[in-house]
Amino acid sequence: MGRFKKIVVFFLLIGGLAISCSEKESTTEVIMDSPTAAMLIFPDKNTECNEGVIVSKTETDVLFKWGETANTSAYRITITNLNDATSRAIRTTKNEFLVRSLRGTPYSWVVKSEAIIGDETADSETWKFYNAGLPEESHPPFPAEVISPQIGMRLDPGEIVLQWEASDIDNDIAFYTILLDTSNSPETVIGATGTNRVKATVASGLIYYWKVITTDALGNVSYSQTFQFRVN
């Protein structure tokens, strides 16, 4: 009888260990590292792209390239036409993609790395380039981008500072003309400046819209998108 009890206790211990191990195994989590941001390669930043394959008078095929990243299942490349602010997003598992692009047009592009497991992503820098058109000696500036106030921001009434950034592959920006209005298509010129900031006075309870016209030394111009902010 004593021997029987010992056998029962032995098997109970073995069973308990098995259950314990099973519970530990079932709660083990798989931890994956986050994806890393891609290093953009081509088209290069703030340059004219002359290496596309010409397919017509208006279009070229441009091969976008970026560095491979760790812990990444796929890439999402977003290319934006800076003239009309339209964007195209493409998902690929490779670190290059051939994109048909308009000639004589400024673009920006950014690559998002997607995690192997989960929803984590990492964004590269955003680069701008000018897709070459017919041979020409000068190029219009890239459209200005907002620094502050950011779109949708709420500000207190009184004097504010509008600030933006712009670039030109010819490096010959001459001045900026600033339009500010309560109309969503601003037409009121509040000043022209050679710097990237200007002061303005705004009233309480209104929504303001503004844009920047960038002019280079040869008279080429570009128009930013319309930015918007609210006043408390």
mmCIF file of C-alpha atoms in Angstrom, residues 153-161 200-207 229-232:
data_model
loop_
_atom_site.group_PDB
_atom_site.id
_atom_site.type_symbol
_atom_site.label_atom_id
_atom_site.label_comp_id
_atom_site.label_asym_id
_atom_site.label_seq_id
_atom_site.Cartn_x
_atom_site.Cartn_y
_atom_site.Cartn_z
ATOM 1 C CA MET A 153 -2.912 75.320 -35.430
ATOM 2 C CA ARG A 154 -4.764 77.677 -33.056
ATOM 3 C CA LEU A 155 -3.115 81.024 -32.239
ATOM 4 C CA ASP A 156 -3.872 83.956 -29.974
ATOM 5 C CA PRO A 157 -4.923 87.230 -31.648
ATOM 6 C CA GLY A 158 -2.368 89.958 -32.262
ATOM 7 C CA GLU A 159 1.004 89.907 -33.973
ATOM 8 C CA ILE A 160 2.236 86.552 -35.278
ATOM 9 C CA VAL A 161 5.161 85.339 -37.378
ATOM 10 C CA ALA A 200 1.317 89.729 -39.578
ATOM 11 C CA THR A 201 -1.520 90.898 -37.326
ATOM 12 C CA VAL A 202 -4.576 88.640 -36.945
ATOM 13 C CA ALA A 203 -7.985 89.152 -35.333
ATOM 14 C CA SER A 204 -9.854 86.942 -32.876
ATOM 15 C CA GLY A 205 -12.360 84.288 -33.971
ATOM 16 C CA LEU A 206 -11.262 84.013 -37.605
ATOM 17 C CA ILE A 207 -9.729 81.361 -39.846
ATOM 18 C CA PHE A 229 -4.701 78.390 -39.065
ATOM 19 C CA ARG A 230 -7.338 79.552 -36.553
ATOM 20 C CA VAL A 231 -7.294 82.467 -34.128
ATOM 21 C CA ASN A 232 -8.799 82.082 -30.641
#
